[in-house]
Coordinates of C-alpha atoms in Angstrom, one line a residue:
X39 CA 309.6 163.7 60.1
X40 CA 311.9 164.7 63.0
X41 CA 312.5 162.1 65.8
X42 CA 310.6 164.2 68.3
X43 CA 307.6 164.5 66.1
X44 CA 307.6 160.8 65.4
X45 CA 307.7 160.1 69.1
X46 CA 304.8 162.4 69.7
X47 CA 302.9 160.7 66.9
X48 CA 303.5 157.3 68.4
X49 CA 302.2 158.5 71.7
X50 CA 299.1 159.9 70.0
X51 CA 298.4 156.6 68.3
X52 CA 298.4 154.8 71.6
X53 CA 296.1 157.4 73.3
X54 CA 293.7 157.6 70.4
X55 CA 293.6 153.8 70.0
X56 CA 292.8 153.4 73.8
X57 CA 290.1 156.1 73.6
X58 CA 288.5 154.5 70.6
X59 CA 288.4 151.2 72.5
X60 CA 286.8 152.9 75.4
X61 CA 284.0 154.2 73.1
X62 CA 283.4 150.6 72.0
X63 CA 285.0 150.6 68.6
X64 CA 286.2 147.2 67.5
X65 CA 288.9 147.1 64.9
X66 CA 291.7 144.9 63.5
X67 CA 295.4 145.5 64.5
X68 CA 296.4 148.8 62.8
X69 CA 299.7 149.5 61.0
X70 CA 300.4 153.2 60.1
X71 CA 303.0 154.4 57.6
X72 CA 304.0 157.9 56.7
X73 CA 304.3 158.3 52.9
X74 CA 305.2 161.2 50.5
X75 CA 302.4 162.7 48.4
X76 CA 303.4 160.9 45.2
X77 CA 303.1 157.5 47.0
X78 CA 299.8 158.3 48.6
X79 CA 298.3 159.5 45.3
X80 CA 299.7 156.4 43.5
X81 CA 297.9 154.2 46.1
X82 CA 294.8 156.3 45.7
X83 CA 294.8 155.9 41.9
X84 CA 295.5 152.2 42.0
X85 CA 293.1 151.5 44.9
X86 CA 295.8 149.2 46.5
X87 CA 299.6 149.3 46.9
X88 CA 300.1 145.9 45.1
X89 CA 297.6 146.1 42.2
X90 CA 298.5 145.4 38.5
X91 CA 299.5 148.3 36.2
X92 CA 297.1 149.9 33.7
X93 CA 297.0 153.2 31.9
X94 CA 293.7 154.2 33.6
X95 CA 295.4 154.2 37.0
X96 CA 298.0 156.6 35.6
X97 CA 295.3 158.9 34.3
X98 CA 293.6 158.9 37.7
X99 CA 297.0 159.6 39.4
X100 CA 297.8 162.6 37.3
X101 CA 294.4 164.1 37.8
X102 CA 294.5 163.7 41.6
X103 CA 298.2 164.8 41.9
X104 CA 297.5 167.9 39.8
X105 CA 294.7 168.8 42.1
X106 CA 297.0 168.4 45.1
X107 CA 299.8 170.4 43.5
X108 CA 297.4 173.3 42.9
X109 CA 295.9 173.0 46.4
X110 CA 292.5 172.1 45.0
X111 CA 292.1 168.9 47.0
X112 CA 294.1 166.8 49.4
X113 CA 294.2 163.2 50.5
X114 CA 295.3 163.1 54.1
X115 CA 295.3 159.3 54.4
X116 CA 294.4 156.0 52.8
X117 CA 293.2 152.9 54.6
X118 CA 293.0 149.4 53.4
X119 CA 290.3 146.9 54.3
X120 CA 292.4 144.0 55.4
X121 CA 293.4 142.0 58.5
X122 CA 295.7 143.5 59.8
X123 CA 294.6 146.9 58.6
X124 CA 297.1 149.2 56.9
X125 CA 296.8 153.0 56.9
X126 CA 299.1 155.4 55.0
X127 CA 299.4 159.0 56.4
X128 CA 300.5 161.9 54.1
X129 CA 304.0 163.2 54.8
X130 CA 303.7 166.9 55.7
X131 CA 300.6 166.5 57.8
X132 CA 300.8 168.4 61.1
X133 CA 300.6 166.5 64.3
X134 CA 297.0 167.5 65.0
X135 CA 296.1 166.6 61.4
X136 CA 297.6 163.2 61.9
X137 CA 295.7 162.8 65.2
X138 CA 292.4 163.4 63.5
X139 CA 293.3 161.1 60.6
X140 CA 294.2 158.3 63.0
X141 CA 290.9 158.6 64.8
X142 CA 289.1 158.7 61.4
X143 CA 291.0 155.6 60.2
X144 CA 290.2 153.6 63.4
X145 CA 286.5 154.2 62.8
X146 CA 286.9 153.0 59.2
X147 CA 288.5 149.8 60.3
X148 CA 285.7 149.3 62.9
X149 CA 283.2 149.6 60.0
X150 CA 285.2 147.2 57.8
X151 CA 285.3 144.6 60.5
X152 CA 281.7 144.8 61.7
X153 CA 279.4 145.9 58.8
X154 CA 277.5 143.0 57.4
X155 CA 278.2 143.9 53.8
X156 CA 281.9 143.5 54.4
X157 CA 281.7 140.1 56.0
X158 CA 282.4 138.2 52.8
X159 CA 285.2 140.5 51.4
X160 CA 288.6 138.9 51.2
X161 CA 290.9 140.2 54.0
X162 CA 294.0 139.0 52.2
X163 CA 293.6 141.1 49.0
X164 CA 297.0 142.8 49.5
X165 CA 298.7 139.5 48.9
X166 CA 296.1 138.3 46.3
X167 CA 296.6 141.5 44.2
X168 CA 300.3 141.2 44.4
X169 CA 300.1 137.6 43.1
X170 CA 297.7 138.6 40.3
X171 CA 300.0 141.5 39.3
X172 CA 302.9 139.1 39.0
X173 CA 300.9 136.8 36.8
X174 CA 299.8 139.7 34.6
X175 CA 303.5 140.7 34.1
X176 CA 304.2 137.1 33.0
X177 CA 301.4 137.3 30.5
X178 CA 302.8 140.5 29.1
X179 CA 306.2 138.8 28.7
X180 CA 304.7 135.7 27.1
X181 CA 302.0 137.3 24.9
X182 CA 303.1 140.9 24.5
X183 CA 302.3 144.0 26.5
X184 CA 299.9 145.5 23.9
X185 CA 297.8 142.3 23.6
X186 CA 297.4 142.0 27.4
X187 CA 296.7 145.7 27.8
X188 CA 294.1 145.7 25.0
X189 CA 292.4 142.7 26.7
X190 CA 292.5 144.5 30.0
X191 CA 290.8 147.5 28.4
X192 CA 287.9 145.3 27.4
X193 CA 287.5 143.7 30.8
X194 CA 287.8 146.9 32.7
X195 CA 285.0 148.4 30.5
X196 CA 282.7 145.9 32.1
X197 CA 284.2 145.6 35.6
X198 CA 281.1 147.1 37.4
X199 CA 278.8 144.4 35.9
X200 CA 279.2 141.8 38.6
X201 CA 276.6 140.3 41.0
X202 CA 277.7 140.8 44.6
X203 CA 274.7 138.8 45.8
X204 CA 275.4 135.7 43.7
X205 CA 276.5 133.7 46.7
X206 CA 273.0 133.9 48.2
X207 CA 270.9 133.2 45.2
X208 CA 268.8 130.0 45.3
X209 CA 269.8 127.1 43.2
X210 CA 267.7 127.0 40.0
X211 CA 265.1 124.2 39.9
X212 CA 266.7 122.8 36.8
X213 CA 269.8 122.0 38.8
X214 CA 267.7 120.2 41.4
X215 CA 266.0 118.2 38.7
X216 CA 269.3 117.1 37.2
X217 CA 270.3 115.6 40.5
X218 CA 267.4 113.1 40.2
X219 CA 268.7 111.6 37.0
X220 CA 271.4 109.0 37.0
X221 CA 272.7 110.1 33.6
X222 CA 273.6 113.4 35.0
X223 CA 271.7 115.3 32.4
X224 CA 268.1 115.6 33.7
X225 CA 265.2 113.6 34.9
X226 CA 264.6 110.5 32.8
X227 CA 261.7 109.0 34.6
X228 CA 263.0 105.5 35.3
X229 CA 266.5 106.7 36.1
X230 CA 265.5 108.3 39.5
X231 CA 267.3 106.5 42.3
X232 CA 269.0 107.0 45.6
X233 CA 272.8 107.8 45.8
X234 CA 274.8 104.6 45.8
X235 CA 278.5 103.5 45.4
X236 CA 277.5 102.4 41.8
X237 CA 276.3 105.8 40.5
X238 CA 279.2 105.9 38.0
X239 CA 277.7 102.9 36.2
X240 CA 274.9 105.2 35.0
X241 CA 277.4 106.9 32.7
X242 CA 277.4 103.7 30.6
X243 CA 273.7 104.3 29.8
X244 CA 274.2 107.9 28.8
X245 CA 273.7 107.3 25.0
X246 CA 270.4 105.6 25.7
X247 CA 269.1 108.4 27.8
X248 CA 265.5 109.1 26.9
X249 CA 263.2 112.0 27.9
X250 CA 263.3 115.7 28.3
X251 CA 266.9 115.7 29.8
X252 CA 268.2 114.8 26.3
X253 CA 266.8 118.0 25.0
X254 CA 268.9 121.1 25.1
X255 CA 267.6 124.0 27.2
X256 CA 265.3 126.2 25.2
X257 CA 267.0 129.3 26.7
X258 CA 270.6 130.0 27.6
X259 CA 270.9 131.1 30.4
X260 CA 267.6 129.8 31.9
X261 CA 267.2 133.0 33.8
X262 CA 268.6 136.5 33.1
X263 CA 272.2 136.6 34.4
X264 CA 273.4 139.8 36.1
X265 CA 277.1 138.9 36.4
X266 CA 278.3 139.6 32.9
X267 CA 282.0 138.9 33.8
X268 CA 281.2 135.5 35.1
X269 CA 279.0 134.6 32.2
X270 CA 281.6 135.7 29.6
X271 CA 284.4 134.0 31.5
X272 CA 282.6 130.7 31.7
X273 CA 280.9 130.7 28.3
X274 CA 282.9 132.7 25.7
X275 CA 284.2 130.1 23.3
X276 CA 287.4 131.7 22.1
X277 CA 289.1 132.9 25.3
X278 CA 292.4 131.4 26.3
X279 CA 293.2 130.3 29.8
X280 CA 295.2 133.4 30.6
X281 CA 292.3 135.6 29.5
X282 CA 289.9 133.8 31.7
X283 CA 292.3 134.3 34.6
X284 CA 292.4 138.1 33.8
X285 CA 288.6 138.3 33.9
X286 CA 288.5 136.3 37.2
X287 CA 291.0 138.7 38.8
X288 CA 289.1 141.8 37.7
X289 CA 285.9 140.3 39.0
X290 CA 287.4 139.3 42.3
X291 CA 288.9 142.8 42.8
X292 CA 285.5 144.5 41.9
X293 CA 283.7 142.3 44.5
X294 CA 286.3 143.4 47.0
X295 CA 285.6 147.1 46.3
X296 CA 281.8 146.7 46.0
X297 CA 280.9 147.0 49.7
X298 CA 282.8 150.3 49.8
X299 CA 280.7 151.5 46.9
X300 CA 277.4 150.7 48.6
X301 CA 278.3 152.0 52.0
X302 CA 280.2 155.2 51.1
X303 CA 277.9 157.6 53.0
X304 CA 277.6 155.3 56.1
X305 CA 281.4 154.6 56.2
X306 CA 282.5 158.2 55.9
X307 CA 279.7 159.4 58.2
X308 CA 280.7 156.8 60.8
X309 CA 284.4 157.8 60.6
X310 CA 283.6 161.5 60.8
X311 CA 281.3 160.9 63.8
X312 CA 284.0 159.2 65.7
X313 CA 287.0 161.4 64.8
X314 CA 284.9 164.3 66.1
X315 CA 284.1 162.6 69.4
X316 CA 287.6 161.1 70.0
X317 CA 289.3 164.4 69.2
X318 CA 287.1 166.2 71.8
X319 CA 288.6 163.9 74.4
X320 CA 292.2 164.8 73.5
X321 CA 294.2 167.5 75.2
X322 CA 294.8 170.3 72.6
X323 CA 296.3 173.7 72.8
X324 CA 294.3 176.7 71.6
X325 CA 296.2 176.7 68.3
X326 CA 295.6 172.9 67.8
X327 CA 291.9 173.3 68.6
X328 CA 291.6 176.0 65.9
X329 CA 293.5 173.9 63.4
X330 CA 291.3 170.9 64.1
X331 CA 288.1 172.9 63.8
X332 CA 289.3 174.3 60.4
X333 CA 290.2 170.8 59.2
X334 CA 286.9 169.2 60.3
X335 CA 284.9 172.1 58.8
X336 CA 286.7 171.4 55.5
X337 CA 285.8 167.7 55.7
X338 CA 282.0 168.4 56.1
X339 CA 281.8 171.4 53.8
X340 CA 278.7 171.2 51.6
X341 CA 278.3 171.9 47.9
X342 CA 275.4 173.1 45.8
X343 CA 275.9 170.5 43.1
X344 CA 276.8 167.3 44.9
X345 CA 276.3 165.4 48.2
X346 CA 279.1 165.4 50.7
X347 CA 279.0 161.8 52.2
X348 CA 281.0 162.9 55.2
X349 CA 278.4 165.6 56.1
X350 CA 275.3 163.6 55.2
X351 CA 276.4 160.4 57.0
X352 CA 277.5 162.4 60.1
X353 CA 274.2 164.3 60.3
X354 CA 272.1 161.1 60.0
X355 CA 274.1 159.2 62.7
X356 CA 273.8 162.2 65.0
X357 CA 270.1 162.4 64.4
X358 CA 269.6 158.7 65.1
X359 CA 271.5 159.0 68.4
X360 CA 269.4 162.0 69.4
X361 CA 266.1 160.4 68.5
X362 CA 266.8 157.2 70.3
X363 CA 268.3 159.0 73.3
X364 CA 265.5 161.5 73.7
X365 CA 262.4 160.2 71.8
X366 CA 259.3 162.3 71.6
X367 CA 256.2 161.3 73.4
X368 CA 254.7 160.1 70.1
X369 CA 257.8 157.9 69.5
X370 CA 257.7 156.5 73.0
X371 CA 254.1 155.3 72.5
X372 CA 254.3 154.4 68.8
X373 CA 257.6 152.6 68.8
X374 CA 258.1 151.7 72.4
X375 CA 261.4 153.6 72.7
X376 CA 262.4 154.0 76.3
X377 CA 265.2 156.6 75.7
X378 CA 268.9 156.5 76.4
X379 CA 269.6 154.0 73.6
X380 CA 271.2 156.3 71.1
X381 CA 274.7 154.9 71.2
X382 CA 273.5 151.3 71.1
X383 CA 271.3 152.2 68.1
X384 CA 274.0 153.7 66.0
X385 CA 276.2 150.6 66.6
X386 CA 273.3 148.5 65.4
X387 CA 272.8 150.6 62.3
X388 CA 276.6 150.5 61.6
X389 CA 276.4 146.7 61.6
X390 CA 273.3 146.0 59.6
X391 CA 272.7 148.7 57.0
X392 CA 274.0 149.9 53.7
X393 CA 273.6 153.3 52.1
X394 CA 270.2 152.5 50.5
X395 CA 268.6 151.2 53.6
X396 CA 270.4 153.8 55.7
X397 CA 268.8 156.7 53.8
X398 CA 265.4 155.0 53.4
X399 CA 265.1 154.3 57.1
X400 CA 266.8 157.3 58.7
X401 CA 266.8 160.3 56.3
X402 CA 263.9 162.2 57.7
X403 CA 261.8 165.2 56.5
X404 CA 263.5 167.3 59.3
X405 CA 267.0 166.4 58.1
X406 CA 266.2 167.1 54.5
X407 CA 264.8 170.5 55.4
X408 CA 267.7 171.3 57.8
X409 CA 270.3 170.4 55.2
X410 CA 268.3 172.1 52.4
X411 CA 268.6 169.0 50.1
X412 CA 266.9 169.1 46.7
X413 CA 266.8 167.5 43.2
X414 CA 268.0 169.4 40.2
X415 CA 268.2 169.0 36.4
X416 CA 269.5 170.8 33.4
X417 CA 266.9 173.0 31.6
X418 CA 268.4 174.4 28.4
X419 CA 271.8 175.7 29.4
X420 CA 271.0 176.2 33.1
X421 CA 270.8 173.9 36.1
X422 CA 267.5 174.4 38.0
X423 CA 266.0 172.9 41.1
X424 CA 263.4 170.3 40.0
X425 CA 262.0 169.1 43.4
X426 CA 262.2 169.8 47.1
X427 CA 259.4 167.5 48.3
X428 CA 261.3 165.5 51.0
X429 CA 260.2 161.9 49.9
X430 CA 261.1 162.6 46.3
X431 CA 264.4 164.0 47.3
X432 CA 265.1 161.0 49.4
X433 CA 264.0 158.6 46.7
X434 CA 266.0 160.5 44.1
X435 CA 269.2 160.2 46.2
X436 CA 268.6 156.5 46.7
X437 CA 267.9 155.9 43.0
X438 CA 271.4 157.3 42.3
X439 CA 272.9 154.8 44.7
X440 CA 271.1 151.7 43.5
X441 CA 273.5 149.0 42.0
X442 CA 276.5 151.2 43.1
X443 CA 275.2 154.0 40.8
X444 CA 275.8 151.8 37.7
X445 CA 273.1 150.7 35.2
X446 CA 271.8 147.1 35.7
X447 CA 272.4 145.1 32.5
X448 CA 271.6 141.3 32.3
X449 CA 272.3 138.5 29.8
X450 CA 269.0 137.5 28.2
X451 CA 270.4 135.1 25.6
X452 CA 273.8 133.6 25.1
X453 CA 272.9 131.9 21.9
X454 CA 270.8 134.6 20.2
X455 CA 269.6 133.8 16.6
X456 CA 271.1 130.3 17.3
X457 CA 274.5 131.7 16.2
X458 CA 276.1 132.1 19.6
X459 CA 275.4 135.9 19.6
X460 CA 275.1 137.7 22.9
X461 CA 271.8 139.5 23.8
X462 CA 271.9 141.9 26.7
X463 CA 269.1 143.8 28.2
X464 CA 269.2 147.1 30.2
X465 CA 266.8 146.9 33.2
X466 CA 265.4 150.4 32.4
X467 CA 264.0 152.2 35.5
X468 CA 263.6 155.7 34.1
X469 CA 267.2 156.6 33.6
X470 CA 268.5 156.2 30.0
X471 CA 271.9 154.9 29.1
X472 CA 274.6 157.3 27.7
X473 CA 274.4 156.3 24.0
X474 CA 277.8 157.8 23.2
X475 CA 279.3 155.6 26.0
X476 CA 277.2 152.6 25.0
X477 CA 278.3 152.6 21.4
X478 CA 282.0 152.7 22.5
X479 CA 281.6 149.9 25.0
X480 CA 279.9 147.3 22.8
X481 CA 283.1 146.7 20.7
X482 CA 284.8 145.8 24.0
X483 CA 282.0 143.3 24.8
X484 CA 282.5 141.9 21.3
X485 CA 286.2 141.6 21.9
X486 CA 285.5 139.4 24.9
X487 CA 282.5 137.4 23.5
X488 CA 283.9 136.9 20.0
X489 CA 280.6 137.2 18.3
X490 CA 278.0 139.9 17.5
X491 CA 276.6 141.6 20.6
X492 CA 273.1 143.2 21.0
X493 CA 271.9 145.5 23.8
X494 CA 268.2 146.3 24.4
X495 CA 267.4 149.5 26.1
X496 CA 265.0 152.4 26.1
X497 CA 265.6 155.8 24.4
X498 CA 262.9 158.5 24.4
X499 CA 260.4 156.0 25.8
X500 CA 260.9 153.6 22.9
X501 CA 262.7 150.2 23.0
X502 CA 265.8 150.2 20.9
X503 CA 268.2 147.4 20.1
X504 CA 271.9 148.4 19.6
X505 CA 274.1 145.9 17.8
X506 CA 277.8 145.7 17.1
X507 CA 278.8 143.0 14.6
X508 CA 282.5 143.3 14.7
X509 CA 282.7 146.1 12.2
X510 CA 280.1 148.8 13.0
X511 CA 277.4 149.8 15.4
X512 CA 273.7 149.8 14.3
X513 CA 270.4 150.3 16.0
X514 CA 266.7 149.6 15.4
X515 CA 263.5 150.3 17.2
X516 CA 261.7 147.2 18.6

């Protein structure tokens, strides 16, 4: 980039940042860097600049880079949820393209900083991922690259099966009961006592412990466990320390990315809403205005076969602002809306909702009809519209977003058949698992657990148990 263009870009950053602040956006300190296409697409494939290496990232890179080379798609920027916030701009963007991207990125950063679902994400993941990548390289040196990569294949096959709400779950009652017992193993009647400096003396009495605490739990785990990675990491018998570290890293990284999965529509809609309003305040020549209009139209372009989160999120935020600014007479009486609160309301929504609640609460009949949304399915060799009733359309979209769009699978028994086998259950809610994918994933679960693995699910409205015993897959109807 020429010196004059760089100077103009620096001026644009200052003006756009000031304008975003005037609108009330609240973001971390921003650092922008201009990168060539191969670097941007590498970051896009890896998800972060400092992440460990794996062949799946290379596969994603070549797919995205090929689409860029053939002008089928284009990544204009990449922004990282961190404090300070880093944004990478594509080399070759025009000045007006970079201006729009900067406004877009500032709104993303505002969303990262203020949305409730991002409040517990680690803001130091750039450094944390770099440290983990260095450890992984040491593991490859010590244990062999093929062994480490093979183990990573198994862990990555399960990376979506974490529990992002684990931190807010209530402590099981069994744990509370254990606190009452001096032996540390349960409630033993006479062993209940207040905490004293002599509690360690109860350890001497451990062999004489009588009562139900001496009995092993009848079920392990006591309640179904959604976080497969944590359960395997803590309970698989044959894992080495470095393998448990790999699982912990993959889980931590998945928890970092999870809020982005469950707020995709809101996040992109919020950023699109604000780049549109900020750019309207910028001085543009006629040619720049035309270029901006074309670029914005490309961002919100719709498709017959998939939702565009930029377009859907933008339309919902604009509708919220309009309905709270100028409520109907019925809304004034029924909800007590005085009017003129549109901007305040969208900031409140930005702070408290995720995609599921966002769509359930604010995707109205009028919006669905205006955007001509519908559900479709494959009939024979053709795709056909299956439903246009607005509530079913809304609920169908929400169903596809539940649990990040991934099936919910829980650990039912970690000692199935009293032989240490793993029994998993698919929480079936009308959508069947892909059996082809299932049968190729079970060997990876076996690789981690070290013993036969069972998965209960529903196929053709019948309960089926799939099993991998270390040599082959089998299934039986329950």
